[in-house]
Amino acid sequence: MKQIMIATGNVNKVKEFKEMLEPMGYEVLCLKDIDKEVEIIENGTTFEENAAIKAKTVSDALGVVAIADDSGLEIDALNKEPGIHSARYLGHDTPYDYKNKVLLQRMEGKTDRTARFVCSIAIAVPNEETRVFTGVMEGEIAREIRGTNGFGYDPIFYIPECGCTSAELTPEQKNAVSHRGKATEKFLTFFEEYEKTH
């Protein structure tokens, strides 16, 4: 069975990739499954760059096909913060309940509430060019925390065409419109072609 390494220790992301790739006959592993320590320095300035850095670092270190993603929330009125620092915003271990409250406070009095979720998925194959696929979900910052589905910033991200926050969507509804769903669709289209030639 062919192996694919997911360049993350995030169990939610590993689960998503397993659901996508195991039916295609792949054994999906993550960095926690191996003994070797791989140091990843995320020094990119965009989601695309950071996803590519993670995938290529792991692919080069282990000589395997590696996939990584980088995603986050951009708020226009806050100079696109938290942006690429979304996971580390206000500290890596700070609960999202608190992060969401702080962002709502920072948005008080702002008329421009436009925001977007961005997700970039990179695939690095030894001795080949690293490819990156990006999906975007446009929306607004809500006036209050709403919904209990999803995770992270979902409860403060309002999607006008859905009439609710991302945290009020079912997983199926969210996958149909989300940044990660769109990036995944592009990635899978490429990967199915890749499969035929490797």
XYZ file of C-alpha atoms in Angstrom:
198
model
C 0.000 0.000 0.000
C 1.289 3.448 -0.906
C 1.920 5.872 1.916
C 1.243 9.585 2.152
C 2.591 11.704 4.988
C 0.449 14.567 6.290
C 2.765 17.318 7.539
C 0.775 18.095 10.694
C 0.129 16.893 14.203
C -3.445 18.263 14.118
C -5.777 15.286 14.586
C -8.736 17.034 12.905
C -6.719 17.626 9.719
C -5.331 14.077 9.712
C -8.868 12.691 10.049
C -10.071 14.777 7.074
C -7.197 13.634 4.857
C -7.716 9.989 5.880
C -11.369 10.206 4.858
C -10.301 11.560 1.447
C -7.296 9.394 0.642
C -7.790 6.005 2.294
C -10.621 5.068 -0.128
C -8.077 5.677 -2.926
C -5.839 2.961 -1.445
C -3.388 5.072 0.520
C -2.069 4.589 4.016
C -2.225 8.059 5.566
C 0.395 8.799 8.220
C 1.197 11.931 10.197
C 4.313 13.168 11.962
C 3.180 11.595 15.250
C 3.322 8.146 13.575
C 7.075 8.206 12.976
C 10.148 8.201 15.210
C 12.035 10.814 13.230
C 11.858 14.440 14.332
C 11.253 16.865 11.451
C 11.773 20.545 12.184
C 9.477 22.780 10.138
C 10.197 26.512 10.069
C 7.063 28.319 8.868
C 8.616 31.566 7.676
C 6.381 32.227 4.676
C 4.329 35.407 4.348
C 1.249 33.779 2.776
C -0.876 30.684 3.346
C 0.445 29.273 0.032
C 4.081 29.712 1.043
C 3.613 28.146 4.475
C 1.723 25.139 3.098
C 4.481 24.581 0.524
C 7.246 24.947 3.150
C 5.612 22.335 5.409
C 5.001 19.805 2.630
C 8.444 20.201 1.027
C 10.331 20.061 4.346
C 8.684 16.754 5.267
C 8.994 15.317 1.746
C 12.719 16.174 1.582
C 13.422 14.878 5.099
C 11.607 11.549 4.677
C 11.741 10.971 0.907
C 7.964 10.537 0.712
C 4.927 12.200 -0.853
C 3.822 14.801 1.701
C 0.704 16.950 1.998
C 0.292 20.028 4.166
C -2.278 22.732 4.557
C -2.216 26.214 5.972
C -5.380 28.095 6.686
C -6.788 30.993 8.625
C -9.034 34.014 8.899
C -8.409 37.414 7.300
C -10.380 40.428 8.587
C -10.132 43.445 6.285
C -10.774 46.115 8.957
C -7.960 44.635 11.094
C -5.346 44.777 8.321
C -6.081 41.125 7.395
C -5.351 39.882 10.925
C -5.099 37.257 12.326
C -4.100 35.946 8.858
C -1.229 33.457 8.726
C -0.965 33.756 12.523
C -4.566 32.518 13.033
C -3.546 29.407 14.999
C -0.978 31.294 17.086
C -3.036 34.488 17.535
C -2.971 35.629 21.202
C -0.860 32.542 21.998
C -0.877 28.980 20.674
C -2.724 27.517 23.668
C -5.268 30.333 24.039
C -8.840 28.960 23.746
C -10.773 30.034 20.653
C -13.652 31.202 22.879
C -11.316 33.913 24.153
C -9.819 34.693 20.718
C -13.308 35.123 19.275
C -14.355 37.477 22.100
C -11.225 39.598 21.583
C -11.845 39.849 17.827
C -15.485 40.887 18.391
C -14.283 43.592 20.799
C -11.697 44.803 18.263
C -14.468 44.981 15.635
C -16.774 47.167 17.766
C -17.701 50.318 15.835
C -16.224 49.032 12.541
C -18.529 49.439 9.553
C -16.424 47.234 7.251
C -16.925 43.697 8.564
C -15.764 41.832 5.443
C -13.590 38.798 6.090
C -12.607 35.513 4.539
C -11.334 32.072 5.427
C -8.421 30.933 3.260
C -7.048 27.388 2.926
C -4.006 26.343 0.898
C -3.168 22.654 0.410
C 0.316 21.750 -0.857
C 1.589 18.427 -2.181
C 5.311 17.760 -2.365
C 6.630 14.780 -4.343
C 10.357 13.915 -4.217
C 12.208 15.420 -7.220
C 9.089 17.201 -8.505
C 7.736 20.722 -8.230
C 5.615 21.384 -5.142
C 2.034 22.285 -6.075
C -0.401 24.405 -4.053
C -4.207 24.654 -4.302
C -6.131 27.468 -2.572
C -9.784 27.892 -1.652
C -11.478 30.990 -0.227
C -14.792 31.467 1.618
C -15.954 35.096 1.733
C -18.099 36.389 4.567
C -18.353 38.889 7.410
C -17.528 39.068 11.081
C -20.732 38.466 13.038
C -21.907 40.784 15.842
C -21.991 37.915 18.344
C -20.790 34.352 18.827
C -23.308 31.939 17.279
C -23.371 28.181 16.711
C -21.696 25.138 18.204
C -20.587 23.188 15.123
C -17.135 23.463 13.595
C -14.163 24.835 15.494
C -11.818 27.808 15.708
C -13.257 31.061 14.370
C -16.400 29.452 12.898
C -18.793 30.956 15.529
C -17.931 34.563 14.531
C -17.805 34.037 10.753
C -21.122 34.979 9.139
C -21.878 33.741 5.606
C -24.499 36.050 4.005
C -25.708 33.560 1.367
C -26.300 30.942 4.072
C -27.842 33.415 6.523
C -25.857 31.997 9.436
C -22.377 31.582 10.875
C -20.030 28.808 9.819
C -20.633 27.204 13.235
C -24.381 26.941 12.490
C -23.861 24.825 9.357
C -23.925 21.037 9.359
C -20.582 19.416 8.379
C -22.069 18.559 4.962
C -23.264 22.143 4.359
C -19.917 23.525 5.491
C -17.902 21.243 3.201
C -19.966 22.424 0.225
C -19.068 26.109 0.716
C -15.930 26.180 2.865
C -12.435 27.327 1.979
C -11.101 23.878 2.876
C -13.784 22.179 0.765
C -12.860 24.307 -2.269
C -9.110 23.763 -1.849
C -9.697 20.038 -1.339
C -11.741 19.807 -4.521
C -8.917 21.406 -6.552
C -6.340 19.188 -4.845
C -8.317 15.989 -5.491
C -8.825 16.876 -9.173
C -5.046 17.166 -9.499
C -4.382 14.082 -7.370
C -6.648 11.843 -9.410
C -4.643 12.807 -12.515
C -1.380 12.341 -10.604
C -2.534 8.840 -9.644
C -2.793 7.810 -13.306
C 0.828 8.676 -14.058
C 2.585 7.417 -10.878
